[in-house]
Amino acid sequence: MNDLKSLATYLNFPVAKLSLDQKEKILVWKEKDGKTLRGLISIAKYLSRNSSHHKQFTGESIEERAAIDQWLEYRLNNIDRAHQEKDTNAFIKDINTYLEDKVYFVGHQLSLADFLLYYGLHNLIRDLTFYEKQKYMHLSRWFDNVQHAENVRQTQTLIPFQKNILYTGSAH
Amino acid sequence: MKLYTEKGNLNTLKLLAAAEESGIKLEVIEKKHGEKVVPYLTANVLPVLEVYPGKFLFSPNSATRYILNKKSEETDADVDKWLEWESSQLQPVLHPYLVSVIGSGKPETGLLIHIQTLLKSLNGELKGKKFLSEIGLSAADFVLWGSLYPLLAGKFVLKGWEGLYPKIKTWFTAMCDLPSCQKAVTLVITNGDTASLKESLLSQPAPLPLPHLKNVEKLEKLKLDDKVKVKIEK
């Protein structure tokens, strides 16, 4: 829930419209006129589309918008539901490889995909050792970049990354 | 655009139907079951749409919507909602159910209870509507039609569903009547026999389980354990 609250703040929407449906364990966004949105992706996309700020945030082309959709789905179904170590290891490795030649998840600027993946990965990255952060260096580089982007981090703790190489291959 | 898939891959139905509907030509490349296509993914997911060389869409829902949007783009909140619902609520129970019934011939009835709850809500949402979104035929319809196909048609059909979910029946029949959907069925399902989906179902990675459904399973196990205890005490 913290991620959508931060997203609402980032896009200048009132956070009070957000609540959690306890029975179905799903996030709900209620507008004054009765319009209701349910689910992480649906709410996030609704807010991004209706925001007057950050036009590029939802993608600049059909291709970019489709890629953003895909990564939001990946966050919801792969990252959020990974409760076994092998599932967690798989997505960390995959994302690290994916980001090898990229600054942002999609396109050349910060998008909704970066925003929600940053929030989805925060606690996991916080618990990595410096050795692991170095091992997943592309993921770490991306994360450090996003956490320093204006207004993204908000109340999340700033995670430290080592700028110089701590461990050399021969030592391990 | 290249579409990588394998014989009898259920998720290819929605993609091919969308391509037929929008008149977009796809170069279909058949891979072996379990073969990896996306270089950065550990899992061997299929189908995969290669939008540009090296640019992959490995989510069948995102790819289906993309293909339709190439012709005329929508940014509809209802489509968002149904694609999210399908991948995050329906798939975690539908996929293992289909694996149990088509894959091993032993239907897991516990999963069926969850599927029926979802079908009931889908039926309710279709009241007074021809298609899932107010904007008309959209990715939401193709995605759900494709996923539900082996449950609502063919050898492994859910008995009596038409009577329980009349609104789904009207919608599903209309979808099956579309030439684009008929073409997709002939391309994916050999001789219209849904048993031909088996190999692919067994080789594709299963969606990760929903946490609150895990708890339900635990509860069911607990109840079973209690019964065992009672028997011992007697």
CSV table of C-alpha atoms in Angstrom, one decimal:
chain,number,residue,atom,x,y,z
A,1,MET,CA,0.0,0.0,0.0
A,2,ASN,CA,2.9,2.3,0.7
A,3,ASP,CA,3.9,2.2,-2.9
A,4,LEU,CA,0.6,3.5,-4.2
A,5,LYS,CA,0.5,6.1,-1.5
A,6,SER,CA,3.9,7.3,-2.6
A,7,LEU,CA,2.8,7.2,-6.3
A,8,ALA,CA,-0.2,9.3,-5.5
A,9,THR,CA,2.0,11.8,-3.7
A,10,TYR,CA,4.5,11.8,-6.6
A,11,LEU,CA,1.7,12.5,-9.1
A,12,ASN,CA,-0.1,15.0,-6.8
A,13,PHE,CA,-3.2,13.0,-5.9
A,14,PRO,CA,-4.9,12.8,-2.5
A,15,VAL,CA,-3.7,9.6,-0.7
A,16,ALA,CA,-7.0,9.4,1.2
A,17,LYS,CA,-8.8,7.8,-1.8
A,18,LEU,CA,-6.8,4.7,-1.3
A,19,SER,CA,-7.9,1.8,0.9
A,20,LEU,CA,-7.5,-2.0,1.3
A,21,ASP,CA,-10.3,-4.4,0.8
A,22,GLN,CA,-9.6,-6.8,3.7
A,23,LYS,CA,-11.8,-9.6,2.4
A,24,GLU,CA,-10.3,-9.9,-1.1
A,25,LYS,CA,-6.8,-8.5,-0.1
A,26,ILE,CA,-6.9,-6.0,-2.9
A,27,LEU,CA,-6.2,-2.3,-3.1
A,28,VAL,CA,-9.1,0.0,-3.9
A,29,TRP,CA,-9.1,3.6,-5.1
A,30,LYS,CA,-12.4,5.5,-4.8
A,31,GLU,CA,-13.2,8.8,-6.6
A,32,LYS,CA,-15.8,11.2,-5.2
A,33,ASP,CA,-18.2,10.4,-8.1
A,34,GLY,CA,-18.3,6.7,-7.1
A,35,LYS,CA,-15.8,5.6,-9.7
A,36,THR,CA,-13.8,2.7,-8.2
A,37,LEU,CA,-10.5,1.1,-9.3
A,38,ARG,CA,-9.2,-2.2,-7.9
A,39,GLY,CA,-5.8,-3.7,-8.0
A,40,LEU,CA,-2.2,-2.4,-8.0
A,41,ILE,CA,-1.7,-2.1,-11.7
A,42,SER,CA,-5.1,-0.7,-12.5
A,43,ILE,CA,-4.8,2.0,-9.9
A,44,ALA,CA,-1.2,2.8,-10.8
A,45,LYS,CA,-2.1,3.2,-14.5
A,46,TYR,CA,-5.2,5.2,-13.7
A,47,LEU,CA,-3.2,7.7,-11.6
A,48,SER,CA,-0.4,8.0,-14.2
A,49,ARG,CA,-2.8,8.6,-17.1
A,50,ASN,CA,-4.8,11.2,-15.3
A,51,SER,CA,-1.8,13.1,-13.9
A,52,SER,CA,-1.0,16.4,-15.5
A,53,HIS,CA,2.6,15.9,-14.5
A,54,HIS,CA,5.1,13.4,-16.0
A,55,LYS,CA,3.6,12.7,-19.4
A,56,GLN,CA,6.4,10.3,-20.3
A,57,PHE,CA,5.8,8.3,-17.1
A,58,THR,CA,3.3,5.9,-18.8
A,59,GLY,CA,5.5,5.4,-21.9
A,60,GLU,CA,6.1,7.4,-25.1
A,61,SER,CA,5.1,4.8,-27.7
A,62,ILE,CA,2.8,1.8,-27.9
A,63,GLU,CA,5.9,-0.4,-27.6
A,64,GLU,CA,7.0,1.3,-24.4
A,65,ARG,CA,3.5,1.2,-22.9
A,66,ALA,CA,3.3,-2.5,-23.6
A,67,ALA,CA,6.7,-3.1,-22.0
A,68,ILE,CA,5.7,-1.1,-18.9
A,69,ASP,CA,2.5,-3.2,-18.6
A,70,GLN,CA,4.6,-6.3,-18.7
A,71,TRP,CA,7.0,-5.2,-16.0
A,72,LEU,CA,4.1,-4.1,-13.7
A,73,GLU,CA,2.6,-7.6,-14.2
A,74,TYR,CA,6.0,-9.1,-13.5
A,75,ARG,CA,6.2,-7.2,-10.2
A,76,LEU,CA,2.7,-8.2,-9.1
A,77,ASN,CA,2.9,-11.9,-10.1
A,78,ASN,CA,6.6,-12.8,-9.8
A,79,ILE,CA,8.2,-10.4,-7.3
A,80,ASP,CA,5.3,-9.9,-4.8
A,81,ARG,CA,4.4,-13.6,-4.7
A,82,ALA,CA,8.0,-15.0,-4.4
A,83,HIS,CA,8.0,-16.6,-1.0
A,84,GLN,CA,10.6,-19.3,-1.6
A,85,GLU,CA,14.3,-18.6,-1.9
A,86,LYS,CA,14.5,-20.2,-5.4
A,87,ASP,CA,11.8,-17.9,-6.7
A,88,THR,CA,13.5,-14.8,-5.2
A,89,ASN,CA,16.9,-15.8,-6.6
A,90,ALA,CA,15.4,-16.3,-10.0
A,91,PHE,CA,13.9,-12.9,-10.4
A,92,ILE,CA,16.9,-11.1,-8.9
A,93,LYS,CA,19.1,-12.8,-11.4
A,94,ASP,CA,16.7,-12.2,-14.3
A,95,ILE,CA,16.3,-8.5,-13.5
A,96,ASN,CA,20.1,-8.1,-13.1
A,97,THR,CA,20.7,-9.6,-16.5
A,98,TYR,CA,17.9,-7.6,-18.1
A,99,LEU,CA,19.3,-4.3,-16.7
A,100,GLU,CA,22.9,-5.1,-17.9
A,101,ASP,CA,22.6,-2.6,-20.8
A,102,LYS,CA,19.9,-0.3,-19.5
A,103,VAL,CA,19.6,2.8,-17.3
A,104,TYR,CA,15.8,2.5,-16.9
A,105,PHE,CA,13.4,-0.5,-17.2
A,106,VAL,CA,11.8,0.9,-20.3
A,107,GLY,CA,12.9,3.7,-22.7
A,108,HIS,CA,15.3,6.5,-21.7
A,109,GLN,CA,13.6,8.0,-18.7
A,110,LEU,CA,12.0,7.1,-15.4
A,111,SER,CA,8.6,5.4,-15.9
A,112,LEU,CA,5.9,3.8,-13.8
A,113,ALA,CA,7.8,0.5,-14.2
A,114,ASP,CA,10.9,1.9,-12.4
A,115,PHE,CA,8.7,3.5,-9.8
A,116,LEU,CA,6.8,0.3,-8.8
A,117,LEU,CA,9.7,-2.0,-9.2
A,118,TYR,CA,11.8,0.2,-6.9
A,119,TYR,CA,9.1,-0.1,-4.3
A,120,GLY,CA,8.6,-3.8,-4.9
A,121,LEU,CA,12.3,-4.5,-4.5
A,122,HIS,CA,13.2,-2.1,-1.7
A,123,ASN,CA,13.0,-4.5,1.3
A,124,LEU,CA,14.8,-7.2,-0.5
A,125,ILE,CA,17.7,-4.9,-1.7
A,126,ARG,CA,17.9,-3.5,1.9
A,127,ASP,CA,18.7,-6.9,3.2
A,128,LEU,CA,21.4,-7.8,0.7
A,129,THR,CA,25.0,-7.8,1.8
A,130,PHE,CA,27.6,-5.6,0.1
A,131,TYR,CA,28.9,-8.7,-1.5
A,132,GLU,CA,25.5,-9.5,-3.0
A,133,LYS,CA,25.0,-5.9,-4.1
A,134,GLN,CA,28.2,-6.1,-6.0
A,135,LYS,CA,27.3,-9.5,-7.4
A,136,TYR,CA,24.0,-8.0,-8.8
A,137,MET,CA,25.8,-4.9,-10.0
A,138,HIS,CA,23.3,-3.9,-12.7
A,139,LEU,CA,20.4,-4.2,-10.4
A,140,SER,CA,22.2,-2.2,-7.8
A,141,ARG,CA,23.2,0.6,-10.2
A,142,TRP,CA,19.6,0.9,-11.4
A,143,PHE,CA,18.3,0.9,-7.9
A,144,ASP,CA,20.7,3.5,-6.6
A,145,ASN,CA,19.9,5.7,-9.6
A,146,VAL,CA,16.1,5.4,-9.0
A,147,GLN,CA,16.3,6.0,-5.2
A,148,HIS,CA,18.1,9.3,-5.9
A,149,ALA,CA,15.5,10.4,-8.5
A,150,GLU,CA,13.5,13.4,-7.4
A,151,ASN,CA,10.5,12.6,-5.1
A,152,VAL,CA,10.6,8.8,-5.8
A,153,ARG,CA,12.0,7.6,-2.5
A,154,GLN,CA,10.0,9.8,-0.1
A,155,THR,CA,9.9,8.0,3.3
A,156,GLN,CA,11.7,4.8,2.2
A,157,THR,CA,15.1,4.4,3.8
A,158,LEU,CA,18.1,5.3,1.6
A,159,ILE,CA,20.1,2.1,0.9
A,160,PRO,CA,23.8,2.4,0.9
A,161,PHE,CA,25.9,1.1,-2.1
A,162,GLN,CA,29.6,0.9,-2.3
A,163,LYS,CA,31.0,2.9,-5.2
A,164,ASN,CA,34.3,1.1,-5.5
A,165,ILE,CA,34.7,-2.7,-5.9
A,166,LEU,CA,35.0,-4.4,-2.5
A,167,TYR,CA,35.5,-7.9,-3.5
A,168,THR,CA,37.6,-9.2,-6.3
A,169,GLY,CA,36.9,-12.5,-8.2
A,170,SER,CA,40.0,-14.2,-6.8
A,171,ALA,CA,38.9,-13.7,-3.2
A,172,HIS,CA,35.8,-15.8,-3.8
B,1,MET,CA,7.2,-9.4,-35.7
B,2,LYS,CA,8.1,-12.8,-34.6
B,3,LEU,CA,6.0,-15.0,-32.3
B,4,TYR,CA,7.8,-17.8,-30.6
B,5,THR,CA,5.6,-20.6,-29.4
B,6,GLU,CA,5.3,-24.3,-29.1
B,7,LYS,CA,2.7,-26.9,-30.2
B,8,GLY,CA,-0.6,-26.7,-28.3
B,9,ASN,CA,0.4,-23.6,-26.2
B,10,LEU,CA,-2.8,-22.4,-24.6
B,11,ASN,CA,-1.7,-18.8,-24.1
B,12,THR,CA,-1.0,-18.5,-27.9
B,13,LEU,CA,-4.8,-18.6,-28.5
B,14,LYS,CA,-5.3,-15.0,-27.4
B,15,LEU,CA,-2.3,-13.7,-29.3
B,16,LEU,CA,-3.2,-15.3,-32.6
B,17,ALA,CA,-6.8,-14.3,-32.3
B,18,ALA,CA,-5.7,-10.7,-31.6
B,19,ALA,CA,-3.4,-10.8,-34.6
B,20,GLU,CA,-6.1,-12.1,-36.9
B,21,GLU,CA,-8.6,-9.5,-35.6
B,22,SER,CA,-6.2,-6.6,-36.2
B,23,GLY,CA,-4.8,-8.0,-39.5
B,24,ILE,CA,-1.2,-8.0,-38.2
B,25,LYS,CA,1.0,-10.6,-39.7
B,26,LEU,CA,3.2,-12.5,-37.3
B,27,GLU,CA,6.0,-14.8,-38.2
B,28,VAL,CA,5.3,-17.8,-36.1
B,29,ILE,CA,8.4,-19.8,-35.0
B,30,GLU,CA,7.7,-23.1,-33.3
B,31,LYS,CA,10.1,-24.1,-30.5
B,32,LYS,CA,10.4,-27.4,-28.7
B,33,HIS,CA,8.6,-27.8,-25.4
B,34,GLY,CA,10.6,-26.2,-22.6
B,35,GLU,CA,12.9,-24.3,-24.9
B,36,LYS,CA,14.2,-20.9,-23.7
B,37,VAL,CA,13.7,-17.8,-25.9
B,38,VAL,CA,14.2,-14.7,-23.8
B,39,PRO,CA,17.9,-14.6,-23.0
B,40,TYR,CA,17.6,-12.8,-19.6
B,41,LEU,CA,14.8,-15.0,-18.2
B,42,THR,CA,15.6,-18.2,-16.2
B,43,ALA,CA,12.1,-19.6,-16.9
B,44,ASN,CA,11.2,-21.1,-20.3
B,45,VAL,CA,8.1,-19.0,-20.9
B,46,LEU,CA,6.2,-19.3,-24.2
B,47,PRO,CA,4.7,-17.6,-26.1
B,48,VAL,CA,7.0,-14.7,-26.6
B,49,LEU,CA,6.5,-11.8,-29.0
B,50,GLU,CA,9.7,-10.3,-30.4
B,51,VAL,CA,8.6,-6.7,-31.1
B,52,TYR,CA,12.0,-5.6,-32.5
B,53,PRO,CA,15.1,-7.8,-32.7
B,54,GLY,CA,16.0,-8.4,-29.0
B,55,LYS,CA,12.9,-6.6,-27.6
B,56,PHE,CA,10.6,-9.2,-26.1
B,57,LEU,CA,7.1,-9.2,-24.7
B,58,PHE,CA,7.0,-12.4,-22.5
B,59,SER,CA,3.6,-11.6,-20.9
B,60,PRO,CA,0.9,-13.0,-23.2
B,61,ASN,CA,-1.5,-10.4,-21.9
B,62,SER,CA,0.7,-7.4,-22.6
B,63,ALA,CA,1.5,-8.9,-26.0
B,64,THR,CA,-2.1,-9.4,-26.9
B,65,ARG,CA,-3.0,-5.8,-26.0
B,66,TYR,CA,0.0,-4.6,-27.9
B,67,ILE,CA,-1.0,-6.3,-31.1
B,68,LEU,CA,-4.5,-4.8,-30.9
B,69,ASN,CA,-3.1,-1.4,-30.0
B,70,LYS,CA,-0.9,-1.4,-33.1
B,71,LYS,CA,-4.1,-1.1,-35.1
B,72,SER,CA,-5.9,1.3,-32.9
B,73,GLU,CA,-4.8,2.2,-29.4
B,74,GLU,CA,-7.0,2.2,-26.3
B,75,THR,CA,-6.0,3.2,-22.8
B,76,ASP,CA,-9.0,1.9,-21.1
B,77,ALA,CA,-9.2,1.3,-17.3
B,78,ASP,CA,-11.5,-1.7,-17.7
B,79,VAL,CA,-9.0,-3.4,-20.0
B,80,ASP,CA,-6.3,-2.8,-17.3
B,81,LYS,CA,-8.6,-4.3,-14.7
B,82,TRP,CA,-9.4,-7.5,-16.6
B,83,LEU,CA,-5.8,-8.1,-17.7
B,84,GLU,CA,-4.7,-7.7,-14.1
B,85,TRP,CA,-7.5,-9.9,-12.8
B,86,GLU,CA,-6.7,-12.6,-15.3
B,87,SER,CA,-3.0,-12.8,-14.6
B,88,SER,CA,-3.1,-12.3,-10.8
B,89,GLN,CA,-6.4,-13.9,-9.7
B,90,LEU,CA,-7.5,-16.4,-12.3
B,91,GLN,CA,-4.2,-17.9,-13.6
B,92,PRO,CA,-2.9,-18.9,-10.1
B,93,VAL,CA,-5.9,-21.3,-9.8
B,94,LEU,CA,-6.8,-21.9,-13.4
B,95,HIS,CA,-3.3,-23.1,-14.6
B,96,PRO,CA,-2.8,-25.7,-11.8
B,97,TYR,CA,-6.4,-26.9,-12.4
B,98,LEU,CA,-5.9,-27.4,-16.1
B,99,VAL,CA,-2.6,-29.2,-15.4
B,100,SER,CA,-4.5,-31.5,-13.0
B,101,VAL,CA,-7.3,-32.3,-15.4
B,102,ILE,CA,-5.6,-32.2,-18.8
B,103,GLY,CA,-2.1,-33.1,-17.6
B,104,SER,CA,-2.7,-35.9,-15.1
B,105,GLY,CA,-6.4,-36.7,-15.5
B,106,LYS,CA,-7.0,-36.1,-11.8
B,107,PRO,CA,-8.9,-32.9,-11.4
B,108,GLU,CA,-8.1,-31.0,-8.2
B,109,THR,CA,-11.6,-30.1,-7.0
B,110,GLY,CA,-10.2,-27.8,-4.3
B,111,LEU,CA,-9.0,-25.4,-7.1
B,112,LEU,CA,-12.4,-25.7,-8.8
B,113,ILE,CA,-14.1,-24.0,-5.8
B,114,HIS,CA,-11.9,-20.9,-6.3
B,115,ILE,CA,-12.4,-20.9,-10.1
B,116,GLN,CA,-16.2,-21.0,-9.6
B,117,THR,CA,-16.0,-18.0,-7.3
B,118,LEU,CA,-14.2,-16.1,-10.0
B,119,LEU,CA,-16.5,-17.3,-12.7
B,120,LYS,CA,-19.5,-16.1,-10.6
B,121,SER,CA,-18.0,-12.6,-10.4
B,122,LEU,CA,-17.2,-12.6,-14.1
B,123,ASN,CA,-20.8,-13.6,-14.8
B,124,GLY,CA,-22.0,-10.7,-12.7
B,125,GLU,CA,-19.8,-8.2,-14.4
B,126,LEU,CA,-21.0,-9.2,-17.8
B,127,LYS,CA,-24.6,-8.3,-17.0
B,128,GLY,CA,-26.0,-5.9,-19.5
B,129,LYS,CA,-22.8,-6.0,-21.5
B,130,LYS,CA,-21.8,-7.4,-24.8
B,131,PHE,CA,-18.1,-7.2,-24.1
B,132,LEU,CA,-16.0,-6.8,-20.9
B,133,SER,CA,-15.2,-3.1,-21.5
B,134,GLU,CA,-17.6,-0.3,-22.4
B,135,ILE,CA,-15.3,0.5,-25.4
B,136,GLY,CA,-16.4,-2.8,-27.1
B,137,LEU,CA,-14.3,-5.8,-28.2
B,138,SER,CA,-10.9,-5.4,-26.6
B,139,ALA,CA,-7.8,-7.2,-25.3
B,140,ALA,CA,-9.8,-8.1,-22.2
B,141,ASP,CA,-12.1,-10.3,-24.2
B,142,PHE,CA,-9.4,-12.1,-26.2
B,143,VAL,CA,-7.3,-12.7,-23.0
B,144,LEU,CA,-10.2,-14.2,-21.0
B,145,TRP,CA,-11.6,-16.1,-23.9
B,146,GLY,CA,-8.2,-17.7,-24.6
B,147,SER,CA,-7.6,-18.6,-21.0
B,148,LEU,CA,-11.0,-20.0,-20.3
B,149,TYR,CA,-11.3,-21.9,-23.6
B,150,PRO,CA,-10.3,-25.4,-22.3
B,151,LEU,CA,-12.6,-24.9,-19.3
B,152,LEU,CA,-15.7,-23.9,-21.3
B,153,ALA,CA,-15.3,-26.0,-24.5
B,154,GLY,CA,-14.0,-29.4,-25.6
B,155,LYS,CA,-13.2,-32.6,-23.8
B,156,PHE,CA,-12.4,-31.2,-20.4
B,157,VAL,CA,-15.3,-28.8,-20.2
B,158,LEU,CA,-16.7,-27.8,-16.8
B,159,LYS,CA,-20.0,-29.7,-16.6
B,160,GLY,CA,-23.1,-27.5,-16.4
B,161,TRP,CA,-21.3,-24.2,-16.6
B,162,GLU,CA,-23.8,-22.7,-19.1
B,163,GLY,CA,-26.6,-22.9,-16.6
B,164,LEU,CA,-24.6,-21.5,-13.7
B,165,TYR,CA,-23.2,-18.6,-15.7
B,166,PRO,CA,-25.6,-17.6,-18.5
B,167,LYS,CA,-23.9,-14.2,-19.1
B,168,ILE,CA,-20.6,-15.9,-19.6
B,169,LYS,CA,-22.3,-18.3,-22.0
B,170,THR,CA,-23.7,-15.4,-24.2
B,171,TRP,CA,-20.3,-13.7,-24.2
B,172,PHE,CA,-18.2,-16.8,-24.8
B,173,THR,CA,-20.5,-18.0,-27.6
B,174,ALA,CA,-20.1,-14.6,-29.3
B,175,MET,CA,-16.3,-14.8,-29.0
B,176,CYS,CA,-16.2,-18.3,-30.4
B,177,ASP,CA,-18.2,-17.1,-33.4
B,178,LEU,CA,-15.6,-14.5,-34.3
B,179,PRO,CA,-13.6,-15.6,-37.4
B,180,SER,CA,-10.4,-14.5,-35.6
B,181,CYS,CA,-11.1,-16.8,-32.6
B,182,GLN,CA,-12.0,-19.7,-34.9
B,183,LYS,CA,-8.8,-19.3,-36.8
B,184,ALA,CA,-6.8,-19.2,-33.6
B,185,VAL,CA,-8.4,-22.4,-32.4
B,186,THR,CA,-7.6,-24.3,-35.6
B,187,LEU,CA,-3.9,-23.1,-35.3
B,188,VAL,CA,-3.4,-24.0,-31.7
B,189,ILE,CA,-5.7,-26.9,-30.9
B,190,THR,CA,-5.1,-30.0,-33.0
B,191,ASN,CA,-8.4,-31.4,-34.4
B,192,GLY,CA,-10.2,-29.3,-31.8
B,193,ASP,CA,-9.1,-31.7,-29.1
B,194,THR,CA,-8.0,-29.9,-26.0
B,195,ALA,CA,-6.0,-32.9,-24.9
B,196,SER,CA,-3.4,-31.6,-27.4
B,197,LEU,CA,-2.7,-28.8,-24.9
B,198,LYS,CA,-1.2,-31.3,-22.5
B,199,GLU,CA,2.5,-31.3,-23.4
B,200,SER,CA,2.7,-27.5,-23.3
B,201,LEU,CA,0.8,-27.2,-20.0
B,202,LEU,CA,3.2,-29.6,-18.4
B,203,SER,CA,6.3,-27.9,-19.7
B,204,GLN,CA,5.3,-24.2,-18.9
B,205,PRO,CA,6.3,-22.8,-15.5
B,206,ALA,CA,3.3,-22.6,-13.1
B,207,PRO,CA,2.3,-19.2,-11.8
B,208,LEU,CA,3.4,-18.5,-8.2
B,209,PRO,CA,0.6,-19.3,-5.8
B,210,LEU,CA,-1.5,-16.6,-4.1
B,211,PRO,CA,-0.6,-16.2,-0.4
B,212,HIS,CA,-4.2,-16.2,0.8
B,213,LEU,CA,-5.0,-19.4,-1.1
B,214,LYS,CA,-2.0,-21.0,0.4
B,215,ASN,CA,-3.6,-20.3,3.8
B,216,VAL,CA,-6.8,-21.9,2.6
B,217,GLU,CA,-4.9,-25.1,1.7
B,218,LYS,CA,-3.3,-25.0,5.1
B,219,LEU,CA,-6.7,-24.7,6.7
B,220,GLU,CA,-8.0,-27.6,4.7
B,221,LYS,CA,-5.0,-29.7,5.7
B,222,LEU,CA,-5.5,-28.7,9.4
B,223,LYS,CA,-9.1,-29.9,9.2
B,224,LEU,CA,-7.9,-33.2,7.7
B,225,ASP,CA,-5.4,-33.6,10.5
B,226,ASP,CA,-8.1,-32.9,13.0
B,227,LYS,CA,-10.2,-35.7,11.6
B,228,VAL,CA,-7.3,-38.1,11.8
B,229,LYS,CA,-6.8,-37.1,15.4
B,230,VAL,CA,-10.4,-37.7,16.2
B,231,LYS,CA,-10.2,-41.1,14.7
B,232,ILE,CA,-7.2,-42.0,16.7
B,233,GLU,CA,-8.8,-40.8,19.9
B,234,LYS,CA,-11.9,-42.9,19.3
